[in-house]
Coordinates of C-alpha atoms in Angstrom, one line a residue:
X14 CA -186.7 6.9 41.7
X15 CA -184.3 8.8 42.3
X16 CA -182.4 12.3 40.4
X17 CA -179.0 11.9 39.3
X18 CA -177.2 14.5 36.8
X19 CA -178.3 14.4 33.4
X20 CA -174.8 14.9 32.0
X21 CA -171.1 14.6 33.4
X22 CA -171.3 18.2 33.2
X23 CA -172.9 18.0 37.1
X24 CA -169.2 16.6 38.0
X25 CA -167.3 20.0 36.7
X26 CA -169.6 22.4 38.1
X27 CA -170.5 25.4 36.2
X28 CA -169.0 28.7 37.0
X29 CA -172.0 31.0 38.7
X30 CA -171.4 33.9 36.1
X31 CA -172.4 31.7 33.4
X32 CA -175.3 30.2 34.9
X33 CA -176.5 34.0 35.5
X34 CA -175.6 34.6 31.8
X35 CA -177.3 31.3 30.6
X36 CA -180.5 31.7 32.8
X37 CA -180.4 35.8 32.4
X38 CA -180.3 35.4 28.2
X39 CA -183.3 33.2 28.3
X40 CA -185.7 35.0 30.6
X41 CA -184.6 38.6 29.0
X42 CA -186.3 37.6 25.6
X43 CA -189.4 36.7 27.5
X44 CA -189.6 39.9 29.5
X45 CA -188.8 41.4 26.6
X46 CA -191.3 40.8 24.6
X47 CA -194.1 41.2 27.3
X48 CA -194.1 45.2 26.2
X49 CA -192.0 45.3 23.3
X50 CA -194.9 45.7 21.0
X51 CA -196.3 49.1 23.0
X52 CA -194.3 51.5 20.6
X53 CA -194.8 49.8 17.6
X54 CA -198.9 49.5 18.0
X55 CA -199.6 52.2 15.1
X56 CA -197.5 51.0 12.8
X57 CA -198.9 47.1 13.7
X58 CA -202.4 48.9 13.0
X59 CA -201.5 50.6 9.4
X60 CA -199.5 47.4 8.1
X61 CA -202.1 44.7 9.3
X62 CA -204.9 46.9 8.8
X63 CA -206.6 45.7 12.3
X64 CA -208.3 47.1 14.7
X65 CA -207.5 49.1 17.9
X66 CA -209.6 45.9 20.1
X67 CA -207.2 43.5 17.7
X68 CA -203.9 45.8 18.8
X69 CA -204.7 45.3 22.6
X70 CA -204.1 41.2 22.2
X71 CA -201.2 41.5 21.0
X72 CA -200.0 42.8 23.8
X73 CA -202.8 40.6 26.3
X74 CA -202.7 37.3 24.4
X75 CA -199.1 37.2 25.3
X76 CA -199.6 38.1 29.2
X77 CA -202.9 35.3 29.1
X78 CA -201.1 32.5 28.1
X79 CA -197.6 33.4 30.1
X80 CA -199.8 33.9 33.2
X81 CA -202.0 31.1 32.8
X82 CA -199.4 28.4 32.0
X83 CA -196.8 29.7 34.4
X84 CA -197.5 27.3 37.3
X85 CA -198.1 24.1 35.1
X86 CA -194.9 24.6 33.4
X87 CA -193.2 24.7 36.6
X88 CA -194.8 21.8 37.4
X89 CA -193.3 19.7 34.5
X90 CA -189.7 21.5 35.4
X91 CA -189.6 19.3 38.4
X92 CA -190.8 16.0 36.4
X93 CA -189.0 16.6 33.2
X94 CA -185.9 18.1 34.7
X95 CA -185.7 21.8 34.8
X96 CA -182.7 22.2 32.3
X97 CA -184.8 20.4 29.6
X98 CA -188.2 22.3 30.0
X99 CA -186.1 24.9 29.8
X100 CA -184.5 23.9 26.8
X101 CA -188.0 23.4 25.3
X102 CA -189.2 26.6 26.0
X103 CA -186.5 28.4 24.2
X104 CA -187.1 26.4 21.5
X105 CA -191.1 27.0 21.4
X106 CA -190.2 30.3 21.9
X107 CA -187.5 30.7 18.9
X108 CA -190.2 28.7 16.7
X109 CA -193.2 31.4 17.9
X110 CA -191.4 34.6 17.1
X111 CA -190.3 33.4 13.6
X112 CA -194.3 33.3 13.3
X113 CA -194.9 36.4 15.0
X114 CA -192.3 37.8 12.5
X115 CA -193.9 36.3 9.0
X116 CA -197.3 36.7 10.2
X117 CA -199.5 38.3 7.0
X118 CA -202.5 39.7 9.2
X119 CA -203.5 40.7 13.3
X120 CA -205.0 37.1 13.6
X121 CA -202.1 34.7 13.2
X122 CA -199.9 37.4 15.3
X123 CA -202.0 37.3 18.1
X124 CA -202.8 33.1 17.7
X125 CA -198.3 33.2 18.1
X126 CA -197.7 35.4 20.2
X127 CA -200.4 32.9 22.8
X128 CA -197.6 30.4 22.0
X129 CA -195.0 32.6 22.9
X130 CA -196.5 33.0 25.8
X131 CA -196.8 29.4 26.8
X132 CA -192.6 29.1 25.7
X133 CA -191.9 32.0 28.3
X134 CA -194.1 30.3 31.0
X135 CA -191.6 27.2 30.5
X136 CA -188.3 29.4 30.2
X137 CA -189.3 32.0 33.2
X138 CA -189.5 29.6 37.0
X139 CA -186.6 27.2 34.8
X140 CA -184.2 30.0 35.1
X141 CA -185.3 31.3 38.1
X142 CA -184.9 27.7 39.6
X143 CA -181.9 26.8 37.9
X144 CA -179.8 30.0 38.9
X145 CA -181.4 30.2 42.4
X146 CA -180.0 26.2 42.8
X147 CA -176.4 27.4 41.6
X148 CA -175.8 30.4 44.0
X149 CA -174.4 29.5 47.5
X150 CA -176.7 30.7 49.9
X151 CA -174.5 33.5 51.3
X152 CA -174.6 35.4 47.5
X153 CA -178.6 34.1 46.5
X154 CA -179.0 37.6 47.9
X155 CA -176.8 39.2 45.6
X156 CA -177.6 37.2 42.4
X157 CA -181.0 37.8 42.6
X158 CA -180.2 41.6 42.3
X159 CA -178.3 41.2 39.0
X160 CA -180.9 38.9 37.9
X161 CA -184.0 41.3 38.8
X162 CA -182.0 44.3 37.2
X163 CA -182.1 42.7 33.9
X164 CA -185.8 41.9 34.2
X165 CA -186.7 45.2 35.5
X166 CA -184.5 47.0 32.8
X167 CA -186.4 44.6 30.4
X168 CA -189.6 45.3 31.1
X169 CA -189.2 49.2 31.1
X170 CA -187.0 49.3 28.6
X171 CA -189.3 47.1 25.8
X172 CA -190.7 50.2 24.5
X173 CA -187.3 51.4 23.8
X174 CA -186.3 48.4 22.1
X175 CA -189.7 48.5 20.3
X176 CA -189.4 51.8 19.0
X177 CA -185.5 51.7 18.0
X178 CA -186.6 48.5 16.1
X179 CA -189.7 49.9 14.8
X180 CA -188.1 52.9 13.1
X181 CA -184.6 51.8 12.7
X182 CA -185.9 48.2 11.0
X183 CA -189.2 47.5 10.8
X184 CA -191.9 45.7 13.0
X185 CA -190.9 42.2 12.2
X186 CA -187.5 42.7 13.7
X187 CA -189.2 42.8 17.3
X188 CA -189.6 39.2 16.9
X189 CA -186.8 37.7 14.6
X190 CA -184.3 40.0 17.0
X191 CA -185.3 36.6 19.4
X192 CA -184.1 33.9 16.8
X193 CA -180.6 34.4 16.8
X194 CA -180.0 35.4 20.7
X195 CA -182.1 31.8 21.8
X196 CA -179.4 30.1 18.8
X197 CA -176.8 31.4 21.0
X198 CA -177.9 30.0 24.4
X199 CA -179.2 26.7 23.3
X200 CA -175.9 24.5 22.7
X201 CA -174.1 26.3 26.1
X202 CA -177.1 25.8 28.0
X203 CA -177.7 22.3 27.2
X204 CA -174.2 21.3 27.5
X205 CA -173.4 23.5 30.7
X206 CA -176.4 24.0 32.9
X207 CA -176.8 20.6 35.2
X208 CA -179.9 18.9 35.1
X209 CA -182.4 19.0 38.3
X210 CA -186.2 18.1 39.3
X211 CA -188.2 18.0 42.6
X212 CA -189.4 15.2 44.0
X213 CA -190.5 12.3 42.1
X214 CA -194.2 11.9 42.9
X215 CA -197.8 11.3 41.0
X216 CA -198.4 14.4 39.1
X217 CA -201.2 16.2 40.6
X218 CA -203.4 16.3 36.8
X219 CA -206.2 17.8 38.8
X220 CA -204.3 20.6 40.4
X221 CA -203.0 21.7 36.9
X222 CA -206.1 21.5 35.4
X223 CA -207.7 23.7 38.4
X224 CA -204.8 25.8 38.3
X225 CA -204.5 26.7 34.6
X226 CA -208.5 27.3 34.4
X227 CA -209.0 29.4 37.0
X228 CA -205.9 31.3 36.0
X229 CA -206.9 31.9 32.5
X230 CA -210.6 33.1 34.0
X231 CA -209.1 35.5 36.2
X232 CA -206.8 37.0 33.7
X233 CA -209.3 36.9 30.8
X234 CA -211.9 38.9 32.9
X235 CA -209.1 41.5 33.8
X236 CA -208.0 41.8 30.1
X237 CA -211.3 42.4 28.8
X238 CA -212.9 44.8 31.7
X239 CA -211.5 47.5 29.9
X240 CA -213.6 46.9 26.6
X241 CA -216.2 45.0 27.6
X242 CA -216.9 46.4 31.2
X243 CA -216.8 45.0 34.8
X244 CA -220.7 44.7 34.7
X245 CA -220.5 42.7 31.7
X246 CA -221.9 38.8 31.8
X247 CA -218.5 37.9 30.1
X248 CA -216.5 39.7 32.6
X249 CA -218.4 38.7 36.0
X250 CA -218.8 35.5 34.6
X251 CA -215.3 34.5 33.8
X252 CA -213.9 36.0 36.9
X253 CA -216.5 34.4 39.1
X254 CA -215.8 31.1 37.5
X255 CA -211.9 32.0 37.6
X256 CA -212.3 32.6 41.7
X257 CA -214.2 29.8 42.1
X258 CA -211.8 27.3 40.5
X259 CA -209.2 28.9 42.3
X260 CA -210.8 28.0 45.5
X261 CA -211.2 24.7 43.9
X262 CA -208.0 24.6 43.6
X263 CA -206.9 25.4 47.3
X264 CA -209.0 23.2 48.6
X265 CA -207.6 20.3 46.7
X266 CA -204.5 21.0 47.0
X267 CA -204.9 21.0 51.0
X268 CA -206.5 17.5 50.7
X269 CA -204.3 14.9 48.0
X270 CA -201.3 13.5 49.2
X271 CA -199.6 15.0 46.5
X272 CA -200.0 18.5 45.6
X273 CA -198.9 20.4 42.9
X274 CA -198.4 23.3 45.2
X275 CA -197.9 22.8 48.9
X276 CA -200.3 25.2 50.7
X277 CA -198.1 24.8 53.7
X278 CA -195.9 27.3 51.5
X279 CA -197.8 30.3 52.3
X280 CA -197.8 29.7 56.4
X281 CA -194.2 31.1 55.9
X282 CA -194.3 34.9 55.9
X283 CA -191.6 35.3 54.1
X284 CA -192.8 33.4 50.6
X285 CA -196.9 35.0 51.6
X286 CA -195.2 38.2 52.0
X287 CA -192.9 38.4 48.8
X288 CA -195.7 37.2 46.6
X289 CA -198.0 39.9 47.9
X290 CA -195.8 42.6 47.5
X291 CA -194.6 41.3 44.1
X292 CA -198.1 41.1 42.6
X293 CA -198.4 44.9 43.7
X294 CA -195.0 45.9 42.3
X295 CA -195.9 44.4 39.4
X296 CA -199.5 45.7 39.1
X297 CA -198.0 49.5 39.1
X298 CA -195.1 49.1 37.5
X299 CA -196.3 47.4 34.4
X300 CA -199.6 49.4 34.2
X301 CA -197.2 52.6 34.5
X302 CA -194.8 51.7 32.0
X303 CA -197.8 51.3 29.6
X304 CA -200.0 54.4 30.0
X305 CA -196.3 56.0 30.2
X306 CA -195.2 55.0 26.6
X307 CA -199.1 55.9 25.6
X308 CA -198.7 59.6 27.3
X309 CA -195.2 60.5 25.9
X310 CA -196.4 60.3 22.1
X311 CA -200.6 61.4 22.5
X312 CA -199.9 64.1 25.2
X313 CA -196.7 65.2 24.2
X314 CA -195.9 64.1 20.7
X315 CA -192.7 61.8 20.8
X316 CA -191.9 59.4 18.3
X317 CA -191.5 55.9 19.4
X318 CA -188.3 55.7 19.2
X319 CA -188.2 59.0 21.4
X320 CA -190.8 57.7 23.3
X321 CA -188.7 54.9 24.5
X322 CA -185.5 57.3 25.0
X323 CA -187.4 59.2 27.4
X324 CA -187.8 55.8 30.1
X325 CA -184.0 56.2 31.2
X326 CA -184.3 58.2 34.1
X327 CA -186.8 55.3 35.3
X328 CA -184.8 52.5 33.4
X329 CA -181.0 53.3 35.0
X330 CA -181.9 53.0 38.0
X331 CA -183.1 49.5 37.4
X332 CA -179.7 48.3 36.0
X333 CA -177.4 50.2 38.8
X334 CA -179.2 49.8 42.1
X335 CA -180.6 46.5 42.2
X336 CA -177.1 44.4 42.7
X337 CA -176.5 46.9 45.3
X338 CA -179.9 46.4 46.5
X339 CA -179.7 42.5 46.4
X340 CA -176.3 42.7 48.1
X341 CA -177.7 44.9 51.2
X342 CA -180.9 42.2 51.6
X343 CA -178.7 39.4 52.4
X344 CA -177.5 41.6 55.7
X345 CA -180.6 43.3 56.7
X346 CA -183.6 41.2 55.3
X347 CA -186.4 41.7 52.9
X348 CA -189.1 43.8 55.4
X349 CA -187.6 47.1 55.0
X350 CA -186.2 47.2 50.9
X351 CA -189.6 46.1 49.9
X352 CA -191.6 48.6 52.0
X353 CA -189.4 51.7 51.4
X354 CA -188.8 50.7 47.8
X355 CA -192.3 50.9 47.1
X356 CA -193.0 53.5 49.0
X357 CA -190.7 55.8 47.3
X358 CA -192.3 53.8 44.0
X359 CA -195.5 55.1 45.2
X360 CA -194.1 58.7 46.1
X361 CA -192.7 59.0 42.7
X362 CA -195.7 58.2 40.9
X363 CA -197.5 60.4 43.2
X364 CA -195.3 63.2 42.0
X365 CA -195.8 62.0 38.1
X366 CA -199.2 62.3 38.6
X367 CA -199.6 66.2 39.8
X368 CA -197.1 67.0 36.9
X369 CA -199.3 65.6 34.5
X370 CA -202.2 67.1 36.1
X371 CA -200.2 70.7 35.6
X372 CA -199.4 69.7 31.7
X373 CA -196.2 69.8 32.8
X374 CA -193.6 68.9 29.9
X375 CA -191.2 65.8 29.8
X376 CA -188.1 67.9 31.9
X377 CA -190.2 68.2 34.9
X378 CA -190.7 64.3 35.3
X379 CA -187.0 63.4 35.2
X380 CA -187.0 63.6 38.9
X381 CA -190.4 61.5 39.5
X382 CA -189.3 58.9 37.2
X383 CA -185.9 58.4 39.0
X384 CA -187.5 58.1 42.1
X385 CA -190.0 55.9 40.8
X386 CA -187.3 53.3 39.8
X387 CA -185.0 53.2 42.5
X388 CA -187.9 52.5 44.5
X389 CA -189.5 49.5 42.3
X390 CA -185.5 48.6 42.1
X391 CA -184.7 48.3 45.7
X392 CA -188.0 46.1 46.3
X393 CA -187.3 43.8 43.4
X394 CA -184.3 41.5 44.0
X395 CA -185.7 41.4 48.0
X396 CA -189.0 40.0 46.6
X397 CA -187.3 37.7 44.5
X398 CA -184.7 36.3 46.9
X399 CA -187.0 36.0 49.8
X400 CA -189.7 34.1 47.8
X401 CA -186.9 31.4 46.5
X402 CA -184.9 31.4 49.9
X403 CA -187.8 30.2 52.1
X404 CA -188.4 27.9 50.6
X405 CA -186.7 23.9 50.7
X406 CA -184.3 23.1 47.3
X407 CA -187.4 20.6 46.2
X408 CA -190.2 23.2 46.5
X409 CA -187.7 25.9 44.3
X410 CA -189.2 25.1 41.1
X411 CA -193.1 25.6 42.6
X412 CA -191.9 28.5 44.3
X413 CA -190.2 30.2 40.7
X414 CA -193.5 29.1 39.4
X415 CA -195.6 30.5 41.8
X416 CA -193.9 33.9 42.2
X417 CA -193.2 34.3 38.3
X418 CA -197.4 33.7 37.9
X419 CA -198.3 36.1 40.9
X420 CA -196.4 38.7 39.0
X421 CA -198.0 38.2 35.4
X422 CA -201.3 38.4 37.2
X423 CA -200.0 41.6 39.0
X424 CA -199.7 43.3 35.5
X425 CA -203.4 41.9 34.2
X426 CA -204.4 43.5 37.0
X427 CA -202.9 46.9 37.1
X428 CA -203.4 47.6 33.4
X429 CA -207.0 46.7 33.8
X430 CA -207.1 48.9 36.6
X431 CA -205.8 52.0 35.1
X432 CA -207.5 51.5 32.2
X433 CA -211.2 52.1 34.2
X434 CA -209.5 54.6 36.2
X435 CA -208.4 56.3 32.4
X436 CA -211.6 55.5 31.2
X437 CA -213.1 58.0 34.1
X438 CA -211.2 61.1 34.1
X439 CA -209.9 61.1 30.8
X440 CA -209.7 60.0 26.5
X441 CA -207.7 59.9 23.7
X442 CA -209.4 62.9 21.9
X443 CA -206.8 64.9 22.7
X444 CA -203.4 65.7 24.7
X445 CA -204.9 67.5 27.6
X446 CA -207.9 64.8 27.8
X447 CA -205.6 61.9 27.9
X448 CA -203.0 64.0 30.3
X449 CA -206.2 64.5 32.5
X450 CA -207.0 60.7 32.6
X451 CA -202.8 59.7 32.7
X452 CA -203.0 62.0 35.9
X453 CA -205.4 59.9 37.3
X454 CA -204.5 56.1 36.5
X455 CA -200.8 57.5 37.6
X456 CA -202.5 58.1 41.1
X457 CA -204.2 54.7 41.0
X458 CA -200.6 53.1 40.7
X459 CA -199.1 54.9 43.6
X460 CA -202.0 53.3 45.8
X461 CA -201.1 50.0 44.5
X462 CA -197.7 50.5 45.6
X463 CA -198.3 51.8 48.8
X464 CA -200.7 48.6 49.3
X465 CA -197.3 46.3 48.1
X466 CA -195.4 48.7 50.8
X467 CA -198.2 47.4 53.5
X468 CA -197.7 43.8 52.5
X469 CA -193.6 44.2 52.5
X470 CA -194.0 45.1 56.6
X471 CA -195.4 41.4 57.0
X472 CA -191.7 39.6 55.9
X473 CA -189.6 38.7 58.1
X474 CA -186.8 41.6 58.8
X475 CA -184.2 38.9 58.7
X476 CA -184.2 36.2 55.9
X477 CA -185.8 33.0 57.7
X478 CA -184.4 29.8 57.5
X479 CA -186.2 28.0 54.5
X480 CA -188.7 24.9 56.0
X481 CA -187.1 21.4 55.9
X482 CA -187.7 18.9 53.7
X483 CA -191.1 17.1 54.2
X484 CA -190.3 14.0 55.8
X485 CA -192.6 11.5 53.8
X486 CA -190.1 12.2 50.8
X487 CA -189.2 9.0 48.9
X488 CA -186.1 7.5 49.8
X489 CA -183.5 9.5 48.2
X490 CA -185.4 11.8 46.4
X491 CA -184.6 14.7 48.5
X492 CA -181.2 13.9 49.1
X493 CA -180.3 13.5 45.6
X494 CA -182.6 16.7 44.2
X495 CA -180.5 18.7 46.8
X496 CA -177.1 17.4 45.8
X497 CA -178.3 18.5 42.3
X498 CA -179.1 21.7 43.3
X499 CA -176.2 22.7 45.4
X500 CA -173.6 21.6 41.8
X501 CA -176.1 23.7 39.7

């Protein structure tokens, strides 16, 4: 079997800047709508009448299913072709907003927005695949910036769009604001993007079974520590049985002839590396950019739609430095952005942290936040770049998949995190209580990114050469997937 173009589009390749656009549009809805919902939480609670437990899957449904399915969707990218999963995940996507949109009570919101989540699983290593296939190797580096500067600027700028929405429309709008943009991409992207898949072998149905269980365990126990508590037989029990299946998983994966996810991946230190430091990144920056949005209207009485104003000085910096940042990893290597980015990600929370402590208002923080997201900007695109660059053009769409699910799991983890921390020094009584306990999850997320810091120092200082391609490949199957790649 061998991979051939899907359409004679393949023969008149496709100009990068569209393929960024094309790729870009799709994942930006996803990321999106990962924290979208954070401003708009008390007016979800007053029209649905549900419950503060019921408000916090809206936001964790979404993360569950995204995180869990992540891998497996990648997986049928590189049997199905990764330009039609991605086409269908747009369009489970577009389908599960509409829902999200005209659903009459919290149940049905949260039941779509799980389905959401399993569209953006299919949309998110797609477009990373796709786009990383499309840019020569000498400009991945740069690419990869733009691209990371629109997801960074899309995850900490959700509760901006939220709150605009929430006041300016109304809560439904979150959602049907995604019907019309994925309308748009659909016809260009299945007309212009060329088709592509890995190699042709026996799907690996026990690998994806492993890896979606284990997965969901994990992320359930992480989403539900906070309510339930660690020491809760729900919580131990799912993320026992969640570790244990991902050891399962491992060791099957080192043992069939066909594996869903090459082990032999993470002997390079550049892909181990990235995804370390990615799942820490992640970890702080998503747990911060929650307990952020919560702080700015309990402990100092924003609006939403203020609320969301007030994550520029950490947003900008997001949409500015990163191309910069991606351009100046292809010359000096990943090692040293993603360790100083996070450390100054870690200083700047740091410095967030003692200015909450002081009940300082919003003007002192200016400074902190900026820091805060140069930091998490300049360790982005060199995470990203070095994961997909290490890796050969067959393995890119287990690689998207892989990194894109580390970094879902790295913002389970954080929020669950902060939340005990919260939990500890801290409530929502009042504004000093929950400034006292903001204070101290803030300090938690400094640690985790001074841990992603420690992991950046393991990548190589130069970008490595990415592994051949395993020689018991079926005849043709590599050559043609690369040809594919290289036009995309």
């Amino acid at each position: 079997m061998t991979v051939r173009p899907a359409t004679a589009a393949a023969h008149r390749p496709t100009p990068l800047g569209l393929v960024l656009a094309l790729t870009v549009a799709g994942a930006l809805v996803v990321a999106l709508d990962q924290l979208v919902v954070a401003t708009a939480l008390p007016t979800l609670q007053r029209d649905l009448d549900a419950s503060m437990s019921s408000l916090e899957w809206t936001v964790s449904a979404f993360s569950l299913s995204l995180a869990a399915l992540m891998v497996p969707a990648a997986e049928l990218g590189d049997r199905l072709g990764r330009r039609r999963t991605y086409l269908l995940g747009l369009v489970v996507f577009a389908f599960a907003s509409a829902a999200c949109a005209l659903a009459p009570n919290i149940g049905l919101l949260i039941g779509a927005r799980v389905v959401q989540g399993a569209g953006g699983a299919m949309i998110m290593p797609a477009a990373l695949a796709l786009l990383t296939a499309a840019a020569p190797p000498h400009r991945r580096g740069a690419v990869m910036g733009v691209y990371a500067a629109f997801m960074g600027l899309a995850v900490a700028g959700g509760p901006l769009v939220g709150g605009a929405v929430t006041e300016g429309l109304a809560w439904q709008w979150i959602f049907w604001i995604n019907v019309p943009v994925i309308a748009l991409v659909l016809p260009l992207a299945a007309t212009r993007l060329t088709e592509m898949k890995g190699r042709p072998v026996r799907p690996d149905v026990l690998g994806l079974l492993l890896v979606a269980t284990s997965t969901f365990g994990i992320v359930w126990a992480l989403v539900r520590s906070g309510a339930a508590g660690w020491s809760s037989g729900e919580v131990l029990g799912t993320l026992i049985g969640g570790i244990v299946l991902l050891a399962g998983f491992v060791a099957w994966e080192l043992r069939t002839e066909h594996p869903m996810l090459p082990m032999r991946l993470f002997t390079v230190r550049e892909f181990a590396a990235g995804n370390a430091s990615a799942l820490m990144l992640t970890a702080s920056l998503m747990s911060t950019v929650f307990f952020l949005a919560q702080y700015l209207q309990v402990a100092q009485g924003y609006s939403p739609l203020g609320t969301g104003a007030r994550f520029l000085p950490f947003t900008l910096p997001l949409f500015f430095v990163a191309p910069i940042a991606g351009r100046l990893q292809d010359r000096v290597g990943p090692r040293w952005l993603i360790s100083t980015g996070l450390t100054l990600q870690g200083a700047g929370l740091l410095w967030l942290a003692v200015e909450a402590h002081q009940h300082d208002g919003y003007a002192s923080s200016i400074a902190s936040l900026v820091v805060a997201g140069v930091g998490t900007t300049m360790a982005m695109p060199a995470q990203q770049s070095s994961v997909m660059t290490s890796v050969p053009p067959e393995s890119m769409g287990k690689a998207a998949g892989t990194f894109s699910a580390v970094r879902q799991l790295g913002g389970a983890l954080g929020i669950a995190i902060l939340a005990a921390v919260f939990a500890a020094h801290g409530t929502d009584q009042s504004p000093q209580d929950f400034a006292d306990g903001f204070s101290a999850a803030m300090v938690a997320a400094a640690v985790l990114a001074i841990l992603g810091a420690a992991a950046g120092l393991l990548a190589p200082s130069r970008r490595a050469t990415p592994p051949p391609a395993p020689s018991a490949a079926p005849a043709g199957a590599g050559t043609s997937a690369t040809k594919g790649l290289s036009t995309g």
